[in-house]
Structure formats: structure tokens, C-alpha cells
Tab-separated table of C-alpha atoms in Angstrom:
chain	number	residue	atom	x	y	z
A	300	MET	CA	67.281	23.921	-51.477
A	301	ALA	CA	64.327	22.038	-52.582
A	302	TYR	CA	64.043	19.507	-49.744
A	303	VAL	CA	63.768	22.340	-46.578
A	304	PRO	CA	60.100	23.096	-48.389
A	305	GLY	CA	58.743	19.630	-48.639
A	306	VAL	CA	59.560	19.908	-44.382
A	307	ALA	CA	57.231	23.113	-44.391
A	308	LEU	CA	54.271	22.203	-47.039
A	309	LEU	CA	54.255	17.335	-44.707
A	310	ALA	CA	54.146	19.869	-41.218
A	311	ALA	CA	51.828	22.562	-42.292
A	312	LEU	CA	48.771	20.086	-44.188
A	313	ALA	CA	50.293	18.309	-40.381
A	314	VAL	CA	48.456	20.763	-38.465
A	315	GLY	CA	45.965	20.892	-40.244
A	316	CYS	CA	44.446	17.898	-40.311
A	317	SER	CA	44.651	17.856	-36.570
A	318	ALA	CA	42.290	21.264	-37.286
A	319	GLY	CA	40.227	19.396	-39.144
A	320	SER	CA	39.932	16.390	-37.080
A	321	ASP	CA	39.726	18.779	-33.847
A	322	GLY	CA	37.289	20.895	-35.365
A	323	SER	CA	34.924	17.784	-36.448
A	324	ALA	CA	35.411	16.362	-33.027
A	325	THR	CA	33.843	18.935	-30.724
A	326	ASP	CA	30.953	20.370	-33.379
A	327	ALA	CA	29.640	16.430	-33.292
A	328	ASP	CA	29.652	16.185	-29.186
A	329	SER	CA	27.938	19.487	-28.820
A	330	LYS	CA	25.600	19.922	-31.745
A	331	PRO	CA	23.914	23.345	-30.752
A	332	GLY	CA	20.093	22.856	-31.244
A	333	GLY	CA	19.722	18.811	-30.834
A	334	PRO	CA	16.389	18.579	-27.975
A	335	THR	CA	17.609	17.491	-24.582
A	336	VAL	CA	16.810	14.564	-23.204
A	337	THR	CA	16.458	15.288	-18.936
A	338	THR	CA	15.820	11.791	-17.254
A	339	ALA	CA	13.653	11.150	-14.526
A	340	PRO	CA	14.754	11.737	-11.236
A	341	PRO	CA	14.209	7.951	-9.412
A	342	GLY	CA	12.424	6.971	-6.067
A	343	LYS	CA	13.124	8.617	-2.916
A	344	TYR	CA	14.033	5.014	-1.291
A	345	ARG	CA	16.218	2.195	-2.240
A	346	THR	CA	15.257	-0.425	0.056
A	347	LEU	CA	12.334	-1.630	2.190
A	348	PRO	CA	12.400	-2.873	6.246
A	349	ALA	CA	12.297	-6.622	7.350
A	350	PRO	CA	7.945	-6.882	6.874
A	351	CYS	CA	7.951	-9.546	9.921
A	352	ARG	CA	10.213	-7.062	12.789
A	353	ALA	CA	8.252	-3.956	11.600
A	354	VAL	CA	5.713	-4.700	13.913
A	355	PRO	CA	6.598	-4.201	17.869
A	356	GLY	CA	5.878	-6.929	19.700
A	357	SER	CA	3.290	-5.192	22.387
A	358	THR	CA	1.878	-3.851	18.901
A	359	LEU	CA	1.084	-7.607	17.685
A	360	LYS	CA	-0.583	-8.750	20.793
A	361	ASP	CA	-2.749	-5.999	20.794
A	362	LEU	CA	-3.434	-6.737	17.093
A	363	LEU	CA	-3.731	-10.779	17.972
A	364	PRO	CA	-5.397	-11.153	21.247
A	365	GLY	CA	-4.683	-15.213	21.072
A	366	VAL	CA	-0.997	-15.269	20.750
A	367	ALA	CA	-1.495	-14.018	24.749
A	368	GLU	CA	-2.986	-16.502	26.345
A	369	LEU	CA	-0.282	-19.667	23.980
A	370	PRO	CA	2.833	-20.687	26.187
A	371	ARG	CA	5.707	-19.030	25.258
A	372	GLN	CA	7.610	-20.945	22.932
A	373	GLN	CA	4.143	-20.749	20.764
A	374	GLN	CA	3.507	-16.676	21.732
A	375	GLU	CA	7.167	-16.317	20.254
A	376	LYS	CA	6.867	-18.437	17.011
A	377	ALA	CA	3.353	-16.735	16.813
A	378	LEU	CA	4.739	-13.376	16.511
A	379	ARG	CA	7.242	-13.769	14.470
A	380	GLY	CA	4.881	-14.340	11.869
A	381	SER	CA	5.411	-15.679	8.323
A	382	PRO	CA	7.482	-13.773	5.551
A	383	THR	CA	4.897	-13.549	1.744
A	384	ILE	CA	5.923	-15.776	-1.041
A	385	THR	CA	8.225	-13.403	-3.209
A	386	TYR	CA	10.725	-13.480	-6.042
A	387	ASP	CA	12.260	-10.099	-5.795
A	388	THR	CA	12.075	-9.118	-2.113
A	389	ASP	CA	14.278	-6.106	-2.792
A	390	ARG	CA	11.278	-4.967	-4.543
A	391	LYS	CA	7.991	-6.051	-2.583
A	392	VAL	CA	7.945	-7.995	0.414
A	393	GLY	CA	5.316	-9.117	2.876
A	394	CYS	CA	4.237	-10.805	6.371
A	395	ASN	CA	1.198	-12.600	7.008
A	396	TRP	CA	0.419	-13.865	11.316
A	397	LYS	CA	-2.668	-15.654	12.628
A	398	ALA	CA	-3.767	-16.245	16.366
A	399	ASP	CA	-7.205	-17.748	17.821
A	400	ALA	CA	-9.043	-16.443	20.425
A	401	PRO	CA	-11.797	-18.174	22.679
A	402	ASP	CA	-14.463	-16.145	20.831
A	403	SER	CA	-12.666	-14.990	17.265
A	404	THR	CA	-9.094	-15.551	14.872
A	405	ARG	CA	-7.855	-12.281	14.424
A	406	ASN	CA	-5.398	-12.183	11.276
A	407	LEU	CA	-2.327	-9.754	10.352
A	408	SER	CA	-0.915	-9.353	6.821
A	409	ILE	CA	1.728	-6.296	5.835
A	410	ASP	CA	3.291	-5.796	2.023
A	411	PHE	CA	5.581	-3.385	0.815
A	412	GLU	CA	5.572	-2.922	-2.418
A	413	ARG	CA	8.491	-0.362	-3.758
A	414	VAL	CA	7.815	0.530	-7.311
A	415	VAL	CA	10.805	1.143	-9.711
A	416	SER	CA	10.137	2.963	-12.519
A	417	TYR	CA	11.729	1.607	-15.764
A	418	ASP	CA	10.776	4.141	-18.519
A	419	PRO	CA	13.371	7.114	-18.556
A	420	LEU	CA	10.619	9.649	-18.995
A	421	VAL	CA	9.309	8.618	-16.237
A	422	SER	CA	10.173	9.285	-12.767
A	423	ASP	CA	9.627	5.863	-9.739
A	424	ASP	CA	7.301	8.382	-7.425
A	425	ASP	CA	4.254	8.962	-10.577
A	426	ARG	CA	4.751	5.274	-11.698
A	427	ALA	CA	3.667	4.440	-7.310
A	428	ARG	CA	1.712	7.079	-7.522
A	429	SER	CA	-0.359	5.346	-11.051
A	430	LEU	CA	-0.762	2.169	-9.613
A	431	TYR	CA	-2.283	3.248	-5.743
A	432	VAL	CA	-4.437	5.311	-8.199
A	433	LYS	CA	-5.943	1.790	-9.615
A	434	LYS	CA	-5.695	-0.335	-6.676
A	435	GLU	CA	-7.891	2.837	-5.093
A	436	ASN	CA	-10.387	3.363	-8.000
A	437	ALA	CA	-10.022	-0.792	-8.019
A	438	ALA	CA	-12.113	-0.420	-3.995
A	439	GLU	CA	-15.204	1.675	-5.716
A	440	LEU	CA	-15.111	4.159	-2.323
A	441	PRO	CA	-18.550	5.646	-2.019
A	442	GLY	CA	-19.335	8.381	-3.072
A	443	SER	CA	-16.658	8.558	-6.215
A	444	SER	CA	-18.853	10.246	-8.715
A	445	THR	CA	-16.972	9.959	-11.537
A	446	PRO	CA	-15.910	6.140	-12.343
A	447	GLY	CA	-12.208	5.289	-12.711
A	448	ALA	CA	-11.022	8.681	-10.665
A	449	ALA	CA	-9.202	8.956	-7.685
A	450	PRO	CA	-9.779	11.860	-5.252
A	451	GLU	CA	-7.376	14.112	-4.363
A	452	LYS	CA	-5.316	14.143	-1.580
A	453	GLY	CA	-7.056	15.313	1.250
A	454	ALA	CA	-10.719	15.728	-0.669
A	455	PRO	CA	-13.669	15.269	1.841
A	456	THR	CA	-15.395	11.757	0.734
A	457	GLY	CA	-18.438	11.892	-0.866
A	458	THR	CA	-21.618	10.443	0.548
A	459	GLY	CA	-23.288	9.021	-2.093
A	460	GLY	CA	-22.849	5.128	-1.321
A	461	GLY	CA	-23.340	3.567	-3.817
A	462	GLU	CA	-24.586	-0.288	-4.338
A	463	LYS	CA	-20.538	-1.138	-4.148
A	464	GLY	CA	-20.273	0.532	-1.488
A	465	GLN	CA	-23.161	-0.884	0.327
A	466	GLU	CA	-22.791	-3.964	-0.191
A	467	LYS	CA	-19.477	-4.550	0.941
A	468	GLU	CA	-20.345	-2.981	3.916
A	469	THR	CA	-23.423	-4.924	4.711
A	470	GLY	CA	-22.597	-8.164	2.726
A	471	GLU	CA	-25.135	-10.319	0.472
A	472	ALA	CA	-29.288	-9.021	1.415
A	473	GLY	CA	-30.965	-9.942	4.239
A	474	ASP	CA	-32.571	-12.461	4.068
A	475	GLY	CA	-31.809	-15.246	7.618
A	476	LYS	CA	-29.853	-16.999	4.842
A	477	GLY	CA	-26.637	-17.310	5.572
A	478	SER	CA	-26.512	-13.737	4.218
A	479	ALA	CA	-25.306	-11.259	6.735
A	480	ASP	CA	-26.546	-8.996	9.275
A	481	PRO	CA	-25.902	-5.329	8.795
A	482	SER	CA	-22.512	-4.029	10.542
A	483	PRO	CA	-22.593	-0.446	12.611
A	484	SER	CA	-21.446	1.166	10.202
A	485	ALA	CA	-23.931	0.075	7.697
A	486	SER	CA	-27.135	0.829	9.994
A	487	ALA	CA	-27.368	4.452	8.313
A	488	SER	CA	-29.102	5.229	5.311
A	489	THR	CA	-26.194	6.247	2.561
A	490	SER	CA	-28.613	7.531	0.314
A	491	SER	CA	-28.758	10.929	3.456
A	492	GLY	CA	-25.072	11.147	4.130
A	493	THR	CA	-25.436	9.555	7.570
A	494	PRO	CA	-22.877	8.793	9.087
A	495	GLY	CA	-23.084	5.473	9.833
A	496	ALA	CA	-21.498	5.043	13.366
A	497	PRO	CA	-22.599	6.081	17.094
A	498	GLY	CA	-21.279	9.614	17.753
A	499	GLY	CA	-21.135	10.408	14.466
A	500	GLU	CA	-18.722	8.682	13.200
A	501	ASP	CA	-17.680	7.198	9.354
A	502	LEU	CA	-16.900	3.888	9.205
A	503	ARG	CA	-18.121	4.152	5.552
A	504	PRO	CA	-14.851	2.922	3.239
A	505	ARG	CA	-12.707	6.358	2.309
A	506	VAL	CA	-10.267	8.392	1.597
A	507	VAL	CA	-7.859	8.861	4.788
A	508	ASP	CA	-5.947	12.073	5.652
A	509	GLY	CA	-2.959	13.186	7.068
A	510	LEU	CA	-1.334	8.820	6.489
A	511	GLY	CA	1.863	9.333	3.319
A	512	ASP	CA	1.063	11.603	0.298
A	513	ALA	CA	-2.861	9.532	-0.475
A	514	ALA	CA	-4.563	6.242	1.901
A	515	PHE	CA	-7.309	4.928	1.364
A	516	LEU	CA	-9.809	2.529	3.887
A	517	ASP	CA	-11.599	-0.087	2.803
A	518	ASP	CA	-14.650	-2.147	4.883
A	519	LEU	CA	-15.620	-5.740	4.072
A	520	LEU	CA	-17.576	-7.710	6.082
A	521	THR	CA	-18.393	-11.173	4.498
A	522	ARG	CA	-20.107	-14.616	4.806
A	523	ALA	CA	-20.210	-17.659	3.555
A	524	GLY	CA	-23.580	-20.447	3.866
A	525	SER	CA	-24.034	-20.856	8.148
A	526	THR	CA	-20.211	-20.000	9.095
A	527	ALA	CA	-19.470	-16.397	11.409
A	528	GLN	CA	-19.371	-13.609	9.264
A	529	HIS	CA	-16.214	-12.121	9.139
A	530	ARG	CA	-14.574	-9.140	8.725
A	531	THR	CA	-11.504	-7.643	6.704
A	532	VAL	CA	-9.852	-3.678	7.769
A	533	SER	CA	-7.563	-2.433	4.932
A	534	VAL	CA	-5.336	0.055	5.100
A	535	VAL	CA	-3.745	0.490	1.690
A	536	PHE	CA	-0.965	3.511	1.399
A	537	ARG	CA	1.588	5.551	-0.801
A	538	THR	CA	4.683	7.731	0.559
A	539	SER	CA	6.247	8.427	-2.539
A	540	ASN	CA	7.884	4.984	-4.767
A	541	VAL	CA	6.181	2.730	-2.187
A	542	ILE	CA	3.379	1.652	-1.770
A	543	VAL	CA	2.223	-0.473	1.918
A	544	THR	CA	-0.750	-2.153	2.288
A	545	VAL	CA	-2.370	-2.998	6.237
A	546	ARG	CA	-4.990	-6.380	5.777
A	547	TYR	CA	-6.773	-7.150	9.782
A	548	GLY	CA	-9.701	-9.089	9.719
A	549	GLU	CA	-11.616	-10.781	12.555
A	550	GLN	CA	-13.512	-14.135	11.839
A	551	PRO	CA	-15.933	-14.262	15.664
A	552	ALA	CA	-16.778	-17.681	16.834
A	553	LEU	CA	-20.229	-16.786	16.891
A	554	VAL	CA	-22.462	-17.243	14.404
A	555	THR	CA	-24.652	-13.943	15.101
A	556	LYS	CA	-21.698	-11.957	16.160
A	557	VAL	CA	-20.752	-9.134	14.277
A	558	PRO	CA	-17.094	-8.201	13.881
A	559	ASP	CA	-16.428	-4.948	15.709
A	560	SER	CA	-16.132	-2.269	11.838
A	561	LYS	CA	-14.268	0.611	14.553
A	562	GLU	CA	-12.160	-1.450	16.684
A	563	LEU	CA	-10.491	-2.856	13.491
A	564	GLN	CA	-10.659	-0.122	11.402
A	565	ASP	CA	-8.971	1.999	14.965
A	566	LYS	CA	-6.838	-0.735	14.813
A	567	ALA	CA	-5.860	-0.707	11.192
A	568	GLN	CA	-4.896	3.468	10.891
A	569	ALA	CA	-3.414	3.254	13.910
A	570	LEU	CA	-0.814	0.163	12.448
A	571	ALA	CA	0.032	1.746	9.092
A	572	ARG	CA	1.095	4.691	10.892
A	573	LYS	CA	3.475	3.345	12.495
A	574	LEU	CA	5.005	1.472	9.640
A	575	ALA	CA	4.421	5.013	7.789
A	576	GLU	CA	7.134	6.646	10.907
A	577	VAL	CA	9.520	3.252	10.531
A	578	ILE	CA	9.627	3.200	6.175
A	579	SER	CA	10.649	7.207	6.435
A	580	GLU	CA	13.605	6.314	9.839
């Protein structure tokens, strides 16, 4: 008679222990009132396009007029471009082209950077936005009233055109000794905000509307000693977590010739817009 109650007692203890352990697990997992950690969303883009195949051959022939005059095999080699050396092709890739013509040398480069944030609280887009702003601030666009503050997308470019902006467009001070001649974009008074191109178009470095999430254009005219002047137009834009940089330059054969700012800017912007479409495909 004493054996049966012992079994019943053991069964009751087993049920009680099981219920207690389940309840403890549930309490530990639920943690009522504890903070909720939200991981930032990943960027829209997980891959990058092949840079040396991102520009159509017809576009390259237009940007590099000297290529059309080369023999077929040399032309094909020139159009293939040279990949930029990089150690992480998932994050950054690029390509370079160069062509010599009787009247000038043209060079083109494009770079794609896919930004990844390793901070779970910072999204890839926010990290890319921060890096883009640094690039825009480093360009020191004329008219930026607050140092270190990038204009919002769509904001009009200022008319101040500070000392740095004027220097970028005109090169060194013109004293006739190896200095740069004023470019068309520098012929107008920057203090009055008068557009610097015939027909009223402003060719100064500036924010560019309608290209990606944010974009800007820089225009640098340089000259070293007695060599010909070299103009490089850069267009940088961000779309989600990818930052794209287009650099298009020309150096005329004649020392007295100044590269056409409007032509280089128009072609660089047109290429940037094509690349924005390539990324979105």
C-alpha cells in the first residue's frame, strides 16, 4: 500500500519540474519590456556592372575621336579600355580609356563604388550618402555659403563663386609665363553671378539636378609650365548605395588652345546619365 503513493508523488514532482522549466524558458525568451533592436535595411544594389563594358562602343568613339583614326586592331584594343586595379571587385570597379588625335588627347575614366555599412544601425544608403557628401564638400563648389555643408538635392547653386572656384576654372594667375588663359567659363564676373557661357548657360562647378539621388559636376583647368592646358570634367552621382564617378579630360596639341568646357561638360553628363540607367537595369 505504501508503494502506490510513492509513484504518484514522483509523477507529480516530474510534472512540476517540467512545467517550471518551460515557464522559465518562456520568461527568458519574451523579456517583457526589453528594448527592441532594429537592424538597418541593406542597400538596393548587391552587385556592380562590368565597367569596361558599361559604355557602348558608339559612345566611346564620340568621346575619344582619335580612336576612329586607328587601324582596326588598335581601335578594338583602345575601345576595350583598361580595368582599374582593385582588390575587391564586389565593392569597387573602374575602367580607363585614352586616345590621341592630331589636335588633342582625350582621356576617360569611370568608377563604381558599392557602399556597404558594417554598422547594423546604419543603412548602406545612409553610409553612401555620408561618403557622397564628403566628396561634394571636397570639390568646394562655388557658392556654398556654409563650409562643410552640402546643398540639398535640387537646391539652386549659389552665385558667390569664391576664391577656390575661380582658381579651379581659370588655372593659375595669368601673367603670360606658363599660366592658364581664362576659360570661357571664367570670363564672367563670379561676384555678380553672371553665367559664364555665351547664351546664358552657367558652366561653373555646380550641383546637377535629375541625376541619381544627388549629383555634382566639377571642372578643373590646369597647366604645368609651358605645356598645353588640360581640362578635366568630373561628374559624381549617388544612386542608393552606389557612387559613380565619371572623369572626362582633354589636352589640346597647341599650347594656345583652351579645351572647350561646354563640350566636355555636356558629354560627361550625358555619359553619367547612361551609367545611371545601366545600374538600374
